Amino acid sequence: MTTDATGFKDAVREQWTHAAGVWGKWHPKFSEMSREATQHLCDAADLKAGQSVLDLAGGTGEPSLSVAARVAPAGDVTCTDFVPEMVAVAQANAADANVANIKFQQVDAESIPFPDASFDRVVSRFGVMFFPDTQKALGEIRRVLKPGARATFAMWQTTAKNPWFEEINAVVARSGHFTPPPPGMPTPFRFGEAGSLPSELRSAGFEHVSEKPHEISWSWPGSPEEYLEFVEGTMPAFRKALESSGADAKRVKEDMLGVVAQHYDGERVSVPGNIFVVTAQKPG
């Protein structure tokens, strides 16, 4: 599955560079919100002490921080992201947590700068959907894995299985300033249909491919206003809708706050989420 890689990568770099500070500010709360997804990913990766692990699209430091705890003391994690500013945020978070067995590097998943057979595991949480040339990225992942080693991915199921995202997207669409992504462009739900990523993995030469669905709690530990600040800073479509709405921006924010508040119990904004966790093995 490929797309206009150059244009997409430029857009991603701009969006995530702009949002890196926001992601950094809310790292502790988003880490808690995504905790169950991280646990399922780490469990499926079959992590063991002493392993060397590559985390692709590692964002602000998860799942690298969780992986580092599982492979300690002799194991290590290389936390990477396409956007250098996000790598810097992850590095600061690891320092704050006093975690020493993580290395950091800016990496494009389609051109991984490590030798063949370097890693015991490769993991990516909510990242594989955004690799423009899927086969090129999977080929690189296969190359840097040791023979018989495992790659593990977590991704969202379809929006039908995650209606929370449809509620948010509906607010953006009602603003009248939402432009859907062109056909073929990566989205968070690119591999939402069962079997879609496993098919890509088999085409890339992996074996023993497994896909398992999980229902998770997607729970923000804070107020609707706080969560809306996080969404506005990290969701490009919503931010652009606000910027384009002019005098209507206040109404758009109020509409979004109303949607979020429906899921607030006085302590948390909580919705169910549905993900796939996919594992695959390099032939050995």
Coordinates of C-alpha atoms in Angstrom, one line a residue:
M1 CA 0.0 0.0 0.0
T2 CA 1.7 3.2 -1.1
T3 CA 0.8 6.9 -1.4
D4 CA 2.4 10.2 -2.3
A5 CA 5.2 9.8 0.2
T6 CA 7.0 13.1 -0.2
G7 CA 3.9 15.3 0.2
F8 CA 2.6 13.2 3.1
K9 CA 5.9 13.2 4.9
D10 CA 6.2 16.9 4.6
A11 CA 2.7 17.4 6.0
V12 CA 3.4 15.0 8.9
R13 CA 6.7 16.7 9.7
E14 CA 5.0 20.1 9.8
Q15 CA 2.0 18.9 11.9
W16 CA 4.0 17.0 14.4
T17 CA 6.7 19.6 14.7
H18 CA 4.0 22.1 15.5
A19 CA 2.4 19.7 18.1
A20 CA 5.5 18.3 19.8
G21 CA 5.2 20.7 22.7
V22 CA 1.6 19.8 23.3
W23 CA 2.4 16.1 23.2
G24 CA 5.2 16.7 25.6
K25 CA 2.9 18.7 28.0
W26 CA 0.3 15.9 28.1
H27 CA 2.7 12.9 28.0
P28 CA 1.8 11.6 31.5
K29 CA -1.9 11.7 30.9
F30 CA -1.8 10.3 27.4
S31 CA 0.5 7.5 28.6
E32 CA -2.2 6.6 31.2
M33 CA -4.9 6.9 28.5
S34 CA -3.1 4.5 26.2
R35 CA -1.8 2.2 28.9
E36 CA -3.9 -0.8 28.0
A37 CA -2.9 -0.6 24.3
T38 CA 0.8 -0.5 25.4
Q39 CA 0.3 -3.5 27.7
H40 CA -1.3 -5.6 24.9
L41 CA 1.5 -4.6 22.5
C42 CA 4.2 -5.5 25.0
D43 CA 2.6 -8.8 26.0
A44 CA 2.2 -9.8 22.3
A45 CA 5.9 -8.9 21.6
D46 CA 7.0 -11.6 24.1
L47 CA 9.6 -9.3 25.6
K48 CA 12.4 -10.8 27.7
A49 CA 15.3 -9.5 29.7
G50 CA 18.4 -8.9 27.6
Q51 CA 16.6 -8.3 24.3
S52 CA 17.4 -5.4 21.9
V53 CA 14.2 -3.7 20.7
L54 CA 13.5 -1.1 18.1
D55 CA 10.5 1.1 18.6
L56 CA 9.3 2.9 15.5
A57 CA 7.1 6.0 15.7
G58 CA 7.8 6.1 19.4
G59 CA 6.3 9.6 19.9
T60 CA 6.9 11.0 23.4
G61 CA 8.4 7.8 24.7
E62 CA 5.8 5.1 24.9
P63 CA 5.9 2.2 24.4
S64 CA 9.7 2.5 24.7
L65 CA 9.6 3.3 28.5
S66 CA 7.4 0.2 29.1
V67 CA 9.5 -1.9 26.9
A68 CA 12.7 -0.8 28.6
A69 CA 11.4 -2.0 32.0
R70 CA 10.6 -5.4 30.5
V71 CA 14.0 -6.0 28.9
A72 CA 16.1 -4.5 31.8
P73 CA 18.7 -4.7 33.1
A74 CA 20.8 -6.0 30.2
G75 CA 18.4 -5.3 27.3
D76 CA 17.9 -2.0 25.6
V77 CA 15.4 0.0 23.4
T78 CA 16.1 2.3 20.5
C79 CA 13.3 4.9 20.5
T80 CA 12.8 6.5 17.1
D81 CA 10.4 8.9 15.5
F82 CA 10.2 10.5 12.1
V83 CA 10.0 14.0 13.6
P84 CA 13.2 15.1 15.5
E85 CA 11.2 17.3 17.9
M86 CA 9.2 14.3 19.1
V87 CA 12.5 12.4 19.6
A88 CA 13.7 15.2 21.8
V89 CA 10.5 15.1 23.9
A90 CA 10.8 11.3 24.4
Q91 CA 14.5 11.7 25.4
A92 CA 13.4 14.3 28.1
N93 CA 10.7 12.0 29.4
A94 CA 13.1 9.2 29.7
A95 CA 15.5 11.4 31.6
D96 CA 12.7 12.5 33.9
A97 CA 11.8 8.9 34.6
N98 CA 15.5 8.0 35.2
V99 CA 15.4 5.3 32.6
A100 CA 18.9 4.7 31.2
N101 CA 18.5 1.7 28.8
I102 CA 16.9 3.7 26.0
K103 CA 18.7 5.2 23.0
F104 CA 17.1 7.8 20.8
Q105 CA 17.3 8.6 17.1
Q106 CA 15.3 10.3 14.3
V107 CA 14.3 7.5 11.8
D108 CA 12.2 7.2 8.7
A109 CA 10.7 3.7 8.9
E110 CA 11.2 3.4 5.1
S111 CA 14.9 3.8 5.5
I112 CA 16.0 2.4 8.8
P113 CA 19.7 3.3 9.5
F114 CA 20.7 0.1 11.3
P115 CA 22.6 -2.9 10.0
D116 CA 20.9 -6.2 9.0
A117 CA 19.8 -8.5 11.9
S118 CA 20.3 -5.8 14.6
F119 CA 17.2 -6.4 16.8
D120 CA 15.4 -9.1 18.7
R121 CA 12.1 -7.3 18.4
V122 CA 10.5 -4.4 16.5
V123 CA 7.4 -2.7 18.0
S124 CA 5.2 0.1 16.8
R125 CA 2.1 1.4 18.6
F126 CA -0.3 3.4 16.4
G127 CA 2.5 4.0 13.9
V128 CA 2.4 1.5 11.1
M129 CA -0.8 3.2 9.7
F130 CA 1.2 6.3 8.8
F131 CA 4.1 4.7 6.9
P132 CA 3.3 5.9 3.3
D133 CA 5.0 3.0 1.5
T134 CA 3.9 0.0 3.7
Q135 CA 5.9 -2.6 1.8
K136 CA 9.1 -0.6 1.9
A137 CA 8.7 0.0 5.6
L138 CA 7.9 -3.7 6.3
G139 CA 10.9 -4.7 4.2
E140 CA 13.1 -2.5 6.3
I141 CA 11.7 -3.9 9.5
R142 CA 12.2 -7.5 8.3
R143 CA 15.8 -6.6 7.3
V144 CA 16.8 -5.3 10.7
L145 CA 15.2 -8.1 12.7
K146 CA 17.3 -11.1 13.5
P147 CA 16.3 -14.5 11.9
G148 CA 13.3 -15.8 13.7
A149 CA 12.7 -12.5 15.5
R150 CA 9.3 -10.9 15.9
A151 CA 7.6 -7.6 14.9
T152 CA 4.5 -6.4 16.8
F153 CA 2.1 -3.6 15.9
A154 CA -0.9 -2.0 17.5
M155 CA -3.5 -0.2 15.4
W156 CA -7.1 1.0 15.5
Q157 CA -9.9 -1.1 14.2
T158 CA -12.5 0.7 11.9
T159 CA -14.3 3.8 13.0
A160 CA -17.5 1.7 13.2
K161 CA -15.7 -0.2 16.1
N162 CA -14.5 3.1 17.5
P163 CA -17.5 5.4 17.4
W164 CA -15.8 8.0 19.7
F165 CA -13.7 9.1 16.7
E166 CA -16.7 9.4 14.5
E167 CA -18.3 11.7 17.1
I168 CA -15.2 13.9 17.1
N169 CA -15.0 13.9 13.3
A170 CA -18.6 14.8 13.0
V171 CA -18.0 18.0 14.9
V172 CA -15.1 18.9 12.6
A173 CA -17.2 18.1 9.5
R174 CA -20.1 20.2 10.8
S175 CA -17.8 23.2 11.0
G176 CA -17.8 23.3 7.2
H177 CA -14.1 23.7 7.1
F178 CA -13.0 20.0 7.0
T179 CA -11.2 18.6 4.0
P180 CA -11.2 14.8 3.9
P181 CA -7.7 13.3 3.1
P182 CA -7.2 12.3 -0.5
P183 CA -7.9 8.6 -1.4
G184 CA -5.0 6.4 -0.5
M185 CA -3.5 8.8 2.1
P186 CA -2.6 7.2 5.5
T187 CA -5.2 7.7 8.3
P188 CA -5.4 6.3 11.8
F189 CA -7.8 3.6 10.5
R190 CA -5.8 2.5 7.5
F191 CA -5.5 -1.1 8.8
G192 CA -8.8 -1.1 10.6
E193 CA -10.3 -4.0 8.6
A194 CA -9.5 -7.4 9.9
G195 CA -6.7 -9.1 7.9
S196 CA -5.5 -5.9 6.1
L197 CA -2.1 -5.6 7.9
P198 CA -1.6 -9.4 8.1
S199 CA -1.9 -9.4 4.3
E200 CA 0.7 -6.7 3.9
L201 CA 3.1 -8.6 6.3
R202 CA 2.8 -11.9 4.4
S203 CA 3.5 -10.0 1.1
A204 CA 6.6 -8.6 2.8
G205 CA 7.9 -12.1 3.6
F206 CA 6.9 -12.5 7.2
E207 CA 5.5 -15.8 8.6
H208 CA 3.5 -16.9 11.6
V209 CA 1.4 -13.8 11.3
S210 CA -1.3 -13.4 14.0
E211 CA -3.9 -10.7 14.5
K212 CA -5.8 -10.4 17.8
P213 CA -8.6 -7.9 18.6
H214 CA -8.8 -6.1 21.9
E215 CA -11.3 -3.9 23.5
I216 CA -9.5 -1.3 25.6
S217 CA -10.5 1.5 28.0
W218 CA -9.5 4.8 26.4
S219 CA -9.7 7.0 29.5
W220 CA -8.4 10.5 29.9
P221 CA -7.7 11.3 33.6
G222 CA -9.0 14.8 33.7
S223 CA -11.7 17.3 32.8
P224 CA -13.4 17.7 29.4
E225 CA -11.9 21.2 29.0
E226 CA -8.4 19.7 29.6
Y227 CA -9.0 16.9 27.1
L228 CA -10.3 19.4 24.5
E229 CA -7.1 21.3 24.9
F230 CA -5.1 18.1 24.2
V231 CA -7.3 17.3 21.1
E232 CA -7.0 20.8 19.7
G233 CA -3.2 20.7 20.0
T234 CA -2.7 17.2 18.6
M235 CA -5.4 16.7 16.1
P236 CA -4.5 18.5 12.9
A237 CA -8.0 18.4 11.3
F238 CA -9.7 19.9 14.4
R239 CA -7.0 22.6 14.7
K240 CA -7.4 23.5 11.0
A241 CA -11.2 23.6 11.4
L242 CA -10.8 26.1 14.3
E243 CA -8.3 28.2 12.4
S244 CA -10.6 28.4 9.4
S245 CA -13.8 29.0 11.3
G246 CA -13.1 32.6 12.3
A247 CA -16.0 33.9 14.3
D248 CA -17.5 30.4 14.4
A249 CA -14.5 28.9 16.2
K250 CA -16.2 29.5 19.6
R251 CA -19.2 27.5 18.4
V252 CA -17.1 24.7 17.1
K253 CA -15.2 24.4 20.4
E254 CA -18.5 24.4 22.3
D255 CA -19.9 21.7 20.1
M256 CA -16.7 19.6 20.7
L257 CA -16.9 20.2 24.4
G258 CA -20.5 19.0 24.5
V259 CA -19.4 15.8 22.8
V260 CA -16.6 15.2 25.2
A261 CA -18.6 16.1 28.3
Q262 CA -21.1 13.3 27.5
H263 CA -18.3 10.8 28.4
Y264 CA -17.2 12.5 31.6
D265 CA -17.9 10.9 35.0
G266 CA -16.6 13.6 37.2
E267 CA -13.0 12.3 37.1
R268 CA -12.3 10.9 33.7
V269 CA -13.4 11.2 30.0
S270 CA -13.8 7.5 29.2
V271 CA -14.8 5.7 26.0
P272 CA -14.3 2.2 24.8
G273 CA -11.7 1.6 22.1
N274 CA -11.1 -1.3 19.8
I275 CA -7.6 -2.2 18.5
F276 CA -5.8 -5.0 16.7
V277 CA -2.4 -6.2 17.9
V278 CA -0.6 -8.0 15.1
T279 CA 2.6 -10.1 15.4
A280 CA 4.8 -11.5 12.6
Q281 CA 8.0 -13.4 12.5
K282 CA 11.0 -13.1 10.3
P283 CA 11.9 -16.5 8.7
G284 CA 14.7 -18.0 10.5

